[in-house]
Coordinates of C-alpha atoms and ligand atoms in Angstrom, one line a residue:
Chain A
M172 CA 36.3 10.0 42.9
I173 CA 32.4 10.7 42.6
A174 CA 31.4 12.8 45.7
P175 CA 27.9 11.9 47.0
V176 CA 25.6 14.8 45.9
E177 CA 22.5 15.7 47.4
P178 CA 19.8 15.9 45.0
R179 CA 18.4 19.2 44.9
S180 CA 15.9 20.9 42.8
H181 CA 16.7 23.4 40.3
T182 CA 14.6 26.4 39.5
L183 CA 15.0 28.1 36.0
E184 CA 15.4 31.7 37.6
M185 CA 19.0 30.5 38.6
P186 CA 20.4 29.2 35.5
F187 CA 23.7 27.1 36.2
A188 CA 26.9 27.3 34.4
A189 CA 28.5 30.1 32.6
G190 CA 28.6 29.3 29.1
R191 CA 25.7 29.6 26.7
S192 CA 25.6 26.5 24.6
F193 CA 23.4 25.6 21.7
L194 CA 22.0 22.7 23.4
K195 CA 22.5 23.0 27.2
V196 CA 21.7 20.2 29.7
D197 CA 21.5 21.9 33.1
R198 CA 22.0 19.7 36.3
I199 CA 19.0 17.3 35.4
S200 CA 18.0 14.5 37.5
K201 CA 15.4 11.5 36.5
S202 CA 13.8 9.3 38.7
F203 CA 11.2 6.8 37.9
S204 CA 8.7 5.8 40.4
R205 CA 6.5 2.6 40.5
G206 CA 4.1 2.4 43.5
S207 CA 6.2 3.7 46.4
A208 CA 9.2 2.5 45.1
T209 CA 11.3 5.3 43.3
T210 CA 14.8 4.6 41.6
E211 CA 17.0 7.5 40.6
V212 CA 18.3 6.8 37.0
L213 CA 20.3 10.1 36.2
R214 CA 21.7 12.3 39.0
E215 CA 22.9 16.0 38.2
V216 CA 23.6 15.6 34.6
S217 CA 25.1 18.9 33.0
L218 CA 26.4 19.0 29.4
G219 CA 26.7 21.7 26.8
I220 CA 26.7 21.0 23.1
E221 CA 27.9 23.4 20.6
K222 CA 26.3 23.6 17.2
G223 CA 27.5 21.4 14.8
E224 CA 29.3 19.1 17.4
F225 CA 29.4 15.6 17.1
V226 CA 29.0 14.0 20.8
S227 CA 29.0 10.4 21.5
I228 CA 27.6 9.1 24.9
I229 CA 29.2 5.5 26.1
G230 CA 28.6 3.8 29.4
H231 CA 27.8 0.5 30.7
S232 CA 24.3 -1.2 29.7
G233 CA 21.4 0.0 31.7
C234 CA 23.4 3.1 33.1
G235 CA 20.8 5.6 31.7
K236 CA 22.2 6.7 28.2
S237 CA 18.8 6.0 26.6
T238 CA 17.0 7.7 29.2
L239 CA 19.2 10.8 28.7
L240 CA 18.5 10.8 25.0
N241 CA 14.7 10.5 25.6
L242 CA 14.9 13.5 28.1
V243 CA 16.6 15.4 25.2
A244 CA 14.2 14.3 22.8
G245 CA 11.5 15.1 25.0
L246 CA 9.8 11.9 25.0
T247 CA 10.2 11.7 29.0
Q248 CA 10.2 14.8 31.3
V249 CA 13.0 15.5 33.6
S250 CA 12.6 15.5 37.4
H251 CA 14.8 18.0 38.2
G252 CA 16.9 20.5 36.3
A253 CA 16.2 21.7 32.6
I254 CA 17.2 21.2 29.0
L255 CA 17.6 24.1 27.0
L256 CA 17.9 24.2 23.1
E257 CA 18.7 27.8 21.8
D258 CA 17.5 29.0 25.2
H259 CA 14.2 27.3 24.8
E260 CA 13.2 25.0 27.4
V261 CA 12.8 21.6 26.0
N262 CA 9.6 19.8 27.5
A263 CA 8.1 18.0 24.6
P264 CA 9.0 16.0 21.4
G265 CA 9.3 17.6 18.2
P266 CA 10.8 17.6 14.8
E267 CA 13.6 19.8 15.7
R268 CA 15.0 17.1 17.6
A269 CA 15.0 14.3 15.6
V270 CA 15.5 10.6 16.9
V271 CA 16.8 7.4 15.2
F272 CA 15.5 4.6 17.5
Q273 CA 17.9 1.6 18.2
N274 CA 15.3 -0.7 16.4
H275 CA 14.9 1.6 13.2
S276 CA 11.2 1.8 14.1
L277 CA 9.9 2.3 10.8
L278 CA 6.3 1.8 10.1
P279 CA 5.7 -1.4 8.5
W280 CA 2.5 -0.7 6.8
L281 CA 4.3 2.2 4.6
T282 CA 7.0 2.0 2.1
V283 CA 10.2 3.3 2.4
Y284 CA 9.4 6.3 0.7
E285 CA 6.4 7.0 2.3
N286 CA 7.8 6.5 5.7
V287 CA 10.0 9.4 5.0
A288 CA 7.2 11.2 3.2
L289 CA 5.0 11.1 6.5
A290 CA 7.7 13.1 8.2
V291 CA 8.3 15.5 5.3
D292 CA 4.6 16.3 4.8
K293 CA 4.0 16.9 8.5
V294 CA 6.9 19.1 9.0
F295 CA 7.0 21.0 5.8
G296 CA 3.3 20.6 4.5
S297 CA 2.3 24.0 4.9
R298 CA 5.5 25.4 3.8
K299 CA 6.5 23.8 0.8
P300 CA 4.6 22.7 -2.4
R301 CA 4.0 19.0 -3.4
A302 CA 6.7 18.6 -5.8
E303 CA 9.3 20.2 -3.8
R304 CA 8.4 17.7 -0.7
R305 CA 8.5 14.7 -3.1
A306 CA 12.2 16.1 -4.3
W307 CA 13.0 16.6 -0.5
V308 CA 12.2 12.8 0.2
M309 CA 13.9 11.7 -2.7
H310 CA 16.9 13.8 -2.0
N311 CA 17.2 12.5 1.6
L312 CA 16.8 8.7 0.4
E313 CA 19.8 9.5 -2.1
L314 CA 21.8 11.0 0.5
V315 CA 21.7 7.3 2.4
Q316 CA 21.8 5.4 -0.7
M317 CA 18.4 4.0 -0.4
A318 CA 16.5 5.6 -3.4
H319 CA 16.4 2.7 -5.4
A320 CA 14.1 0.7 -2.8
K321 CA 11.8 3.6 -2.4
D322 CA 8.6 1.3 -3.0
K323 CA 10.0 -1.5 -0.6
R324 CA 8.4 -2.1 2.6
P325 CA 10.4 -2.4 5.6
A326 CA 10.0 -6.1 5.9
E327 CA 11.5 -6.5 2.2
I328 CA 14.8 -4.8 3.1
S329 CA 17.9 -5.6 5.7
G330 CA 18.4 -4.2 9.1
G331 CA 21.5 -2.1 7.5
M332 CA 19.0 -0.7 5.1
K333 CA 16.2 0.0 7.7
Q334 CA 18.8 2.0 9.7
R335 CA 19.6 4.0 6.8
V336 CA 16.0 4.9 6.0
G337 CA 15.4 5.7 9.6
I338 CA 18.5 8.1 9.4
A339 CA 17.1 9.6 6.2
R340 CA 13.6 10.3 7.9
A341 CA 15.2 12.0 10.5
L342 CA 17.5 14.1 8.2
S343 CA 14.3 15.1 6.3
M344 CA 13.2 16.9 9.3
E345 CA 15.8 19.0 9.3
P346 CA 16.4 18.9 12.9
K347 CA 18.5 21.2 15.1
V348 CA 19.8 18.2 16.8
L349 CA 20.0 14.6 15.4
L350 CA 19.7 12.1 18.3
L351 CA 21.1 8.6 17.6
D352 CA 20.0 5.7 20.2
E353 CA 22.7 3.0 19.4
P354 CA 21.9 3.2 15.5
F355 CA 24.1 0.6 14.7
G356 CA 23.9 -1.5 17.6
A357 CA 21.9 -4.5 15.8
L358 CA 24.2 -4.6 12.7
D359 CA 27.2 -6.9 11.6
A360 CA 30.8 -5.2 11.9
L361 CA 31.0 -4.6 7.8
T362 CA 27.4 -3.0 7.5
R363 CA 28.2 -0.9 10.7
A364 CA 31.4 0.5 9.1
H365 CA 29.8 1.4 6.2
L366 CA 27.2 3.4 7.8
Q367 CA 29.4 5.0 10.1
D368 CA 31.1 6.3 7.1
S369 CA 27.9 7.4 5.6
V370 CA 26.9 9.1 8.8
M371 CA 30.4 10.8 8.9
Q372 CA 30.0 12.0 5.3
I373 CA 26.5 13.5 6.0
H374 CA 28.1 15.3 9.1
A375 CA 30.8 16.7 7.3
R376 CA 28.5 17.9 4.4
L377 CA 25.2 19.4 6.5
G378 CA 27.2 20.0 9.8
N379 CA 24.3 18.7 12.0
T380 CA 24.6 18.8 15.7
V381 CA 24.6 15.0 16.6
I382 CA 24.3 13.3 19.8
M383 CA 24.9 9.5 19.5
I384 CA 24.7 6.7 22.1
T385 CA 27.0 3.7 21.3
H386 CA 28.6 0.7 22.9
D387 CA 31.5 0.7 20.6
V388 CA 34.4 2.3 21.7
D389 CA 36.1 2.5 18.1
E390 CA 32.7 4.1 16.9
A391 CA 32.6 6.6 19.7
V392 CA 36.4 7.7 18.8
L393 CA 36.0 7.7 14.8
L394 CA 32.9 9.7 14.7
S395 CA 33.1 12.0 17.8
D396 CA 34.6 15.5 18.5
R397 CA 33.7 14.7 22.3
I398 CA 33.0 11.4 24.0
V399 CA 30.9 11.6 27.2
M400 CA 31.6 8.6 29.5
M401 CA 28.8 7.8 32.2
T402 CA 29.2 6.3 35.5
N403 CA 27.4 3.1 36.4
G404 CA 23.7 3.5 37.7
P405 CA 21.8 3.8 39.7
A406 CA 22.0 7.6 40.0
A407 CA 24.3 7.7 37.1
T408 CA 26.2 10.9 36.1
I409 CA 28.9 12.2 33.5
G410 CA 32.1 10.5 34.8
E411 CA 34.3 12.5 32.3
I412 CA 34.4 14.0 29.2
L413 CA 37.0 13.2 26.6
D414 CA 38.2 15.7 23.6
V415 CA 38.6 13.8 20.4
Q416 CA 41.5 15.9 18.7
L417 CA 41.6 14.0 15.6
P418 CA 41.7 15.9 12.3
R419 CA 38.9 15.7 9.9
P420 CA 38.0 14.2 7.5
R421 CA 38.9 10.9 9.4
R422 CA 39.8 7.9 7.4
R423 CA 39.6 4.4 9.1
L424 CA 42.6 3.0 7.9
E425 CA 44.7 5.8 8.4
L426 CA 43.5 6.2 12.0
V427 CA 44.0 2.7 13.1
A428 CA 47.7 3.3 13.9
H429 CA 47.6 7.2 14.9
P430 CA 48.7 8.0 18.3
I431 CA 45.9 10.2 19.4
Y432 CA 43.4 7.4 18.1
L433 CA 45.2 5.1 20.3
A434 CA 45.5 7.3 23.3
M435 CA 41.6 8.0 23.1
R436 CA 40.8 4.7 22.7
E437 CA 42.7 3.5 25.6
A438 CA 41.3 6.1 27.8
V439 CA 37.9 5.4 27.1
L440 CA 38.7 1.5 27.8
K441 CA 40.6 2.5 31.2
F442 CA 37.5 4.4 32.0
L443 CA 34.7 1.5 31.3
Y444 CA 36.7 -1.3 32.2
E445 CA 39.0 -0.3 35.1
R446 CA 37.4 2.7 36.8
H447 CA 33.8 1.7 36.2
A448 CA 34.0 -2.0 35.9
Q449 CA 30.9 -3.0 38.0
P450 CA 28.4 -1.1 39.9
A451 CA 29.6 -3.1 42.9
L452 CA 33.0 -1.4 42.7
L453 CA 31.4 1.7 42.7
A454 CA 29.5 1.3 45.7
A455 CA 32.5 0.3 47.6
E456 CA 34.3 3.5 47.0
Chain B
M50 CA 1.4 -30.8 -3.3
S51 CA 4.6 -32.1 -3.3
A52 CA 7.2 -29.9 -5.2
N53 CA 9.2 -33.1 -6.5
A54 CA 6.0 -34.3 -8.2
N55 CA 7.3 -33.4 -11.6
R56 CA 11.0 -33.9 -11.6
P57 CA 12.4 -36.6 -13.3
Q58 CA 13.5 -39.0 -10.6
L59 CA 16.1 -41.8 -10.3
V60 CA 15.1 -45.2 -9.0
V61 CA 17.2 -47.6 -7.6
A62 CA 15.7 -50.9 -8.0
S63 CA 17.9 -53.2 -5.9
G64 CA 17.5 -56.8 -5.4
A65 CA 19.6 -57.1 -2.5
R66 CA 17.5 -57.8 1.0
L67 CA 19.0 -58.7 4.3
G68 CA 19.5 -62.5 4.3
A69 CA 18.9 -62.8 0.4
S70 CA 21.4 -65.7 -0.6
K71 CA 22.0 -64.4 -4.1
P72 CA 22.2 -60.4 -4.0
A73 CA 21.3 -59.4 -7.5
P74 CA 23.4 -56.3 -8.8
S75 CA 21.9 -52.8 -8.2
V76 CA 20.4 -51.2 -11.2
I77 CA 19.8 -47.6 -11.8
V78 CA 16.8 -46.7 -14.0
P79 CA 16.4 -43.2 -15.2
L80 CA 12.9 -42.3 -15.3
K81 CA 11.6 -40.5 -18.5
R82 CA 10.6 -36.7 -17.5
P83 CA 7.0 -36.3 -18.1
K84 CA 6.2 -34.4 -21.3
D85 CA 5.2 -30.7 -20.4
S86 CA 1.5 -30.9 -21.3
R87 CA -0.5 -27.7 -22.0
W88 CA -2.7 -28.8 -19.1
A89 CA 0.3 -29.3 -16.5
F90 CA -0.9 -26.4 -14.8
L91 CA -4.3 -27.8 -14.0
R92 CA -2.5 -30.6 -11.9
P93 CA -2.0 -28.6 -8.7
M94 CA -5.6 -27.2 -9.2
F95 CA -6.8 -30.9 -9.3
V96 CA -4.7 -31.8 -6.1
S97 CA -6.2 -29.1 -4.1
W98 CA -9.6 -30.1 -5.2
L99 CA -9.0 -33.6 -4.3
T100 CA -8.0 -32.7 -0.7
N101 CA -10.2 -29.9 0.0
I102 CA -13.4 -30.2 -1.8
L103 CA -14.0 -34.0 -2.1
P104 CA -13.7 -35.0 1.6
P105 CA -16.6 -32.5 2.7
L106 CA -18.5 -33.8 -0.5
I107 CA -18.2 -37.3 0.6
V108 CA -19.3 -36.6 4.2
L109 CA -22.2 -34.6 2.9
A110 CA -23.5 -37.5 0.6
A111 CA -23.1 -39.9 3.6
G112 CA -24.8 -37.8 6.0
L113 CA -27.5 -37.3 3.4
I114 CA -28.0 -41.0 2.9
V115 CA -28.2 -41.8 6.7
W116 CA -30.7 -39.1 7.1
E117 CA -32.7 -40.4 4.0
L118 CA -32.6 -44.0 5.8
A119 CA -33.6 -42.4 9.3
C120 CA -36.4 -40.6 8.0
S121 CA -37.6 -43.0 5.3
S122 CA -40.5 -44.3 7.2
P123 CA -43.8 -42.4 6.7
K124 CA -44.2 -42.3 10.5
S125 CA -41.1 -40.1 10.7
S126 CA -41.4 -36.7 12.2
L127 CA -38.9 -34.8 10.3
P128 CA -38.8 -34.9 6.4
A129 CA -36.2 -36.9 4.5
P130 CA -34.0 -35.2 1.7
S131 CA -36.1 -36.7 -1.1
K132 CA -39.2 -35.3 0.7
I133 CA -37.7 -31.9 0.9
W134 CA -37.0 -31.8 -2.7
T135 CA -40.2 -32.7 -3.8
D136 CA -41.9 -30.4 -1.3
S137 CA -39.7 -27.4 -1.7
R138 CA -38.3 -27.6 -5.1
D139 CA -39.2 -24.1 -6.0
L140 CA -37.3 -22.6 -3.4
I141 CA -34.2 -24.7 -4.1
V142 CA -33.8 -24.2 -7.8
D143 CA -35.1 -20.4 -8.1
P144 CA -33.8 -18.3 -5.3
F145 CA -35.1 -15.3 -7.0
F146 CA -38.9 -16.0 -7.9
V147 CA -41.3 -13.3 -7.0
A148 CA -45.0 -15.0 -7.0
G149 CA -46.8 -12.6 -4.4
P150 CA -46.1 -10.2 -1.6
Q151 CA -45.2 -13.0 0.9
D152 CA -44.3 -15.6 -1.8
I153 CA -40.7 -14.9 -2.8
G154 CA -37.8 -16.8 -3.4
L155 CA -35.3 -17.1 -0.6
G156 CA -32.4 -15.2 -2.2
L157 CA -34.5 -12.5 -1.9
R158 CA -35.5 -12.7 1.6
V159 CA -31.7 -13.4 2.4
L160 CA -31.1 -9.9 0.6
T161 CA -33.7 -8.0 2.8
S162 CA -32.0 -9.6 6.1
L163 CA -28.5 -8.8 4.7
E164 CA -29.6 -5.2 4.3
R165 CA -30.6 -5.2 8.0
V166 CA -27.2 -6.7 8.6
A167 CA -25.4 -4.3 6.6
I168 CA -26.9 -1.2 8.2
G169 CA -26.4 -2.5 11.9
F170 CA -23.0 -4.2 11.3
G171 CA -21.8 -0.9 9.3
L172 CA -23.0 1.3 12.4
S173 CA -21.4 -0.9 15.1
A174 CA -18.1 -1.2 13.0
V175 CA -17.7 2.5 13.0
A176 CA -18.8 3.0 16.6
G177 CA -17.1 0.0 17.8
V178 CA -14.0 1.0 16.3
L179 CA -14.1 4.6 17.8
L180 CA -15.1 3.2 21.2
G181 CA -12.5 0.7 21.1
A182 CA -9.8 3.4 20.3
L183 CA -11.0 5.8 23.1
V184 CA -10.8 2.7 25.5
G185 CA -7.3 1.4 24.1
Q186 CA -6.0 5.0 24.5
S187 CA -7.3 6.3 27.4
V188 CA -6.5 4.7 30.9
W189 CA -9.6 6.6 32.5
A190 CA -12.0 5.7 29.6
M191 CA -11.1 2.0 30.1
R192 CA -11.5 2.2 33.9
G193 CA -14.9 3.9 33.4
L194 CA -16.1 1.9 30.4
D195 CA -14.4 -1.4 30.4
P196 CA -16.3 -2.8 33.3
I197 CA -19.7 -1.9 31.8
F198 CA -18.7 -3.3 28.5
Q199 CA -17.9 -6.6 30.1
I200 CA -21.4 -6.8 31.9
L201 CA -23.4 -5.7 28.8
R202 CA -21.6 -7.9 26.3
T203 CA -23.0 -10.9 28.0
V204 CA -26.6 -10.0 27.6
P205 CA -28.1 -12.3 24.9
P206 CA -29.0 -10.3 21.7
L207 CA -32.8 -11.3 21.9
A208 CA -33.0 -9.9 25.5
W209 CA -32.5 -6.4 23.7
L210 CA -35.5 -6.8 21.4
P211 CA -38.3 -5.6 23.8
I212 CA -36.5 -2.5 24.8
S213 CA -35.7 -1.7 21.4
L214 CA -39.4 -2.2 20.3
A215 CA -40.3 0.2 23.1
A216 CA -38.0 2.7 22.1
F217 CA -38.2 2.7 18.4
R218 CA -41.9 1.7 17.9
D219 CA -41.0 -0.2 14.6
A220 CA -39.8 -3.5 13.8
N221 CA -37.1 -2.7 11.4
P222 CA -35.2 -0.2 13.3
S223 CA -35.7 -2.5 16.4
A224 CA -34.1 -5.3 14.3
I225 CA -31.3 -3.1 13.3
F226 CA -30.7 -2.1 17.0
V227 CA -30.3 -5.7 17.9
I228 CA -27.7 -6.4 15.2
F229 CA -26.0 -3.3 16.3
I230 CA -25.8 -4.2 20.0
T231 CA -24.8 -7.8 19.2
A232 CA -21.9 -7.1 16.9
I233 CA -20.4 -4.0 18.8
W234 CA -18.7 -5.7 21.7
P235 CA -16.4 -7.9 20.1
I236 CA -15.3 -4.8 17.9
I237 CA -14.7 -2.9 20.8
I238 CA -13.0 -5.1 22.9
N239 CA -10.5 -6.4 20.1
T240 CA -9.7 -2.6 18.9
A241 CA -9.0 -1.9 22.4
V242 CA -6.6 -4.7 22.8
G243 CA -5.0 -3.8 19.4
I244 CA -4.6 0.0 20.2
R245 CA -3.1 -1.3 23.7
N246 CA -0.6 -3.1 22.0
I247 CA 0.6 -0.4 19.6
P248 CA 4.7 -0.5 20.1
Q249 CA 6.0 2.4 22.1
D250 CA 8.4 2.9 19.1
Y251 CA 5.4 4.0 16.9
R252 CA 4.1 6.2 19.3
N253 CA 7.3 7.9 19.9
V254 CA 7.7 8.3 16.1
A255 CA 4.3 10.1 16.1
A256 CA 5.3 12.2 19.1
V257 CA 8.4 13.6 17.5
L258 CA 6.6 14.3 14.3
R259 CA 3.8 16.0 16.5
L260 CA 1.0 14.2 14.7
N261 CA -2.3 15.6 16.0
P262 CA -5.1 13.1 17.3
I263 CA -6.7 12.8 14.1
E264 CA -3.6 12.2 12.1
F265 CA -2.5 9.7 14.8
F266 CA -5.8 7.6 14.5
W267 CA -5.5 7.3 10.7
R268 CA -1.9 7.1 10.3
I269 CA -0.7 4.9 13.4
M270 CA -3.6 3.5 15.2
I271 CA -5.9 2.1 12.6
P272 CA -3.0 0.6 10.6
S273 CA -1.3 -0.7 13.7
A274 CA -4.2 -2.3 15.3
A275 CA -6.1 -3.5 11.9
P276 CA -5.3 -7.1 12.5
Y277 CA -7.1 -6.9 16.0
I278 CA -9.9 -4.7 14.4
F279 CA -10.5 -7.3 11.6
T280 CA -10.7 -10.1 14.2
G281 CA -13.4 -8.1 16.2
L282 CA -15.2 -7.5 12.9
R283 CA -15.1 -11.3 11.8
I284 CA -16.5 -12.3 15.3
G285 CA -19.2 -9.2 15.0
I286 CA -20.3 -10.3 11.4
G287 CA -20.8 -13.8 12.7
L288 CA -22.8 -12.5 15.8
S289 CA -24.9 -10.4 13.6
W290 CA -25.8 -13.2 11.3
L291 CA -27.0 -15.1 14.6
A292 CA -29.0 -12.2 15.9
I293 CA -30.6 -11.1 12.6
V294 CA -32.7 -14.6 12.2
A295 CA -34.0 -14.7 15.7
A296 CA -34.9 -10.9 15.7
E297 CA -36.7 -11.4 12.5
M298 CA -38.7 -14.3 13.9
L299 CA -40.2 -12.1 16.4
T300 CA -40.5 -8.8 14.3
G301 CA -42.1 -10.2 11.0
G302 CA -41.3 -8.7 7.8
V303 CA -39.9 -10.4 4.8
G304 CA -36.5 -11.5 6.2
I305 CA -35.3 -15.1 6.2
G306 CA -35.8 -15.0 10.1
F307 CA -39.6 -14.5 9.6
F308 CA -39.7 -17.2 6.8
I309 CA -38.8 -19.8 9.2
W310 CA -41.3 -18.6 11.9
D311 CA -44.1 -18.5 9.1
A312 CA -43.1 -22.0 7.8
W313 CA -43.2 -23.1 11.3
N314 CA -46.7 -22.0 11.9
S315 CA -48.0 -23.5 8.7
S316 CA -46.1 -26.8 9.2
R317 CA -43.9 -26.5 6.2
L318 CA -40.8 -28.4 7.9
S319 CA -39.2 -28.8 4.1
D320 CA -39.1 -25.2 3.5
I321 CA -37.5 -24.8 7.0
V322 CA -34.7 -27.2 6.1
V323 CA -33.9 -25.3 3.0
A324 CA -33.9 -22.1 4.8
L325 CA -31.3 -23.2 7.3
A326 CA -29.2 -24.4 4.6
Y327 CA -29.4 -20.9 3.0
I328 CA -28.6 -19.4 6.4
G329 CA -25.5 -21.5 7.1
I330 CA -24.3 -20.7 3.7
V331 CA -24.5 -17.1 3.7
G332 CA -23.2 -17.0 6.9
F333 CA -20.2 -19.1 5.8
I334 CA -19.8 -16.7 2.8
L335 CA -20.1 -13.5 5.0
D336 CA -17.2 -14.8 7.3
R337 CA -14.9 -15.4 4.3
I338 CA -15.6 -12.0 2.8
V339 CA -14.8 -10.2 6.2
A340 CA -11.6 -12.5 6.6
A341 CA -10.7 -11.8 2.8
V342 CA -10.9 -8.2 3.2
G343 CA -9.0 -8.1 6.4
H344 CA -6.3 -10.5 4.5
V345 CA -5.9 -7.7 2.0
A346 CA -6.0 -4.7 4.4
T347 CA -3.4 -6.0 6.9
R348 CA -0.8 -6.8 4.5
G349 CA 2.5 -5.6 5.5
T350 CA 1.1 -4.7 9.1
Q351 CA 3.2 -7.3 10.9
A352 CA 6.4 -5.6 12.5
S353 CA 9.5 -7.2 11.1
Ligands
ATP538 N1 10.2 3.8 32.2 C1 10.8 3.3 33.4 N2 10.5 3.2 34.4 C2 11.3 2.6 35.2 N3 12.5 2.2 35.1 C3 13.1 2.8 34.0 C4 12.5 3.2 32.8 N4 13.3 3.4 31.9 C5 14.3 3.0 32.1 N5 14.4 2.7 33.7 C6 15.5 2.2 34.4 O1 16.5 2.9 34.0 C7 17.6 2.4 33.9 C8 18.5 3.0 32.7 O2 17.8 2.4 31.4 P1 18.4 2.9 29.9 O3 17.5 2.4 28.9 O4 18.2 4.5 29.9 O5 19.6 2.2 29.8 P2 20.7 2.3 28.8 O6 22.0 3.1 29.5 O7 20.2 3.1 27.5 O8 21.1 0.7 28.5 P3 21.3 0.1 27.2 O9 22.4 0.4 27.0 O10 21.4 -1.5 27.6 O11 20.3 0.5 26.2 C9 17.6 1.0 33.9 O12 18.0 0.5 35.1 C10 16.0 0.7 33.8 O13 15.8 0.0 34.5
MG539 MG1 19.6 2.2 25.6

C-alpha cells in the first residue's frame, strides 16, 4: 500500500503539483531531533485546499495531526517542502491563520470580552476606530452565543463555553484559514453536537476555509467537504482522501440513515481500524 | 466556625444503653430555633477572634510573666518588662514625638528607614522583574547570568556595605544600595521561574496574534508569572527589612537601625527592646501588605 519513499529535500524553485490551490501543502516532511536522536513524524505530505472548503484530518493518536496543523499555523517550521497560502510561503504564525487549540487556551486573567478584544485590537487596532472594534468583538461573541457571559472569566464558564469563546476569538481575526485542533475533544456528546451545529452554521454563513483535526468519525463526515486520513506514524503521511458528497445544509437527524453518510462512515472506519489498525501491522507490510 | 451552629437541631435523648435492664423509650426533643438577634452577625467575628487572636495573646502574656520573673532580681543583666515600661515609657506611648534633632519617636525613625527600604526595594523590584524576565525568556541569558546570580545571592547583605560606601561616598545611597542588592536575587530568580513556566499555549496565542515583545511582556508575561513574581517580592521585602537595620547600624543617621546602635553605646537596654518590638511589628506589616497586594493582583491568574 505505502511504498517507502526516500525523504528528499525540496526546493521552492521547482513547485510540485499542477493545481494552484488556495492553501497548498507541498511535499512537506517534519523531523524532531533531540540530541543525536531524530524522529521523522511526517513524510512527504501533500495536500491542496480550496477557498471555503471544510477539511477534516483524522488518524490515530500520535500520528502527527497536531504537528501538521502547527506547521500550517506556522508555529513550527517544516524540515523539507513548503506550505503556501495564496502563493505566499508560510514560515511564521499570524492572525490570517487563526488556531483554536484543543484546550481552549484562553488567558485566565482576562474576561471573555477581553480575550476576544485582545485579538481584535491587535489585528484591527490601526484600521478600525474603537467603537467599531467593540461592536466587532460583541458581534463575534453573539455568533457563538456567548455575548451574555462577556464579563465572566474563563474559570467561571463551562468547557463548552470556553471552546465557543476560543472559536469567537479565532473568527474575530477574520482569518483566511481557520485551524481547529480537536476543538470539541474534551466535551460531552450533547455539548459536542451543539457546537458542531454552531460551527456548521458559521461555516455556511461566512464561508471560511477550515482545517479541523478530529478523532470522531461522525464529526468528520457531518462537517467536512473532504476527509484526510493519515497513516500511522512514525513518518506518517496521507493515506487516503475522501470526498464527502452530502448536500448542504446538513442536518444531523436526516443524515443518520442517508446512504452516502453510511458509506462514508464505513470507509473511514475501515481505513482506521482495518487497514491502519496498529503501527505494527504497517511495519509488517 | 460550624455552619450548623445556628440551625435548630433535633436531639435524640435516649435512655437505652447496652446492658441497661430497663430501656427507657427514646424521646425526641425539638430545640427552639435561636431568635435572630441583631448582633448575630458578630458571632462569627467573635469566634474567629477567639481562635486566632486569643492564643498568641495568652502566649505573649505567659512569656512576659516568665520574663518578668526571670529578670526580676536587681543583679539581672537584662531589663524586665516592668523596668522597660518605666525606662522607655515615652518611646512606647508616643511614637511620633520630636524633642530634639536626635531625640525623636521610634515611629518617625521607622519612617526614615521605610523611606530607604521603599527606594531600595522599589528599584530592586523593577530591575529584578526585568532581569528575571530576560533570564526566564532567553536561554543564553540564563546560561550566562544564572551561575553568577547564584553566587552573588549568597553574599551576606553587609558584605556589600564597604564596597558601596567606597563607591557612593555617602551613607544614605549606600544603605539604599545594600537594600537593593539584598532584595533583588529572590525577585530575579522567582520571576525567571515564573516566565519559564508560562504555558506553551499562551505563547502560541501570542505568536498567532503577533504580539511584539513589549506587548508580550505586559499582556502575557507579567500576568502569567504574577504569582511567582509576588513570591519573590515577598521574600525580597523581608530581606530588605533585615538588611536595613544592619546597614543603618553602620551608616548612622536617624533610622531605627542606628537608634539601636546608639542605645547600645549608651547602655539603654530598655530602649533596644522597644526598638526590637517596633522592627518586628513593622516587618510583619510589610510582609502582609505585599502578600495582600499579591493576593489582589493575582486573582484569576490560575489556569482553569
Ligand atoms: N516538539 C516535539 N519534539 C519531539 N517530538 C514531537 C514533538 N511534537 C510532537 N512530537 C512527536 O510527534 C508525534 C506526533 O505528535 P502529534 O502531537 O502531532 O500527534 P497527534 O496526531 O496530534 O496525536 P493526538 O491525536 O493524540 O493529539 C508524536 O509521536 C510525538 O511524540
Ligand atoms: Mg494532537
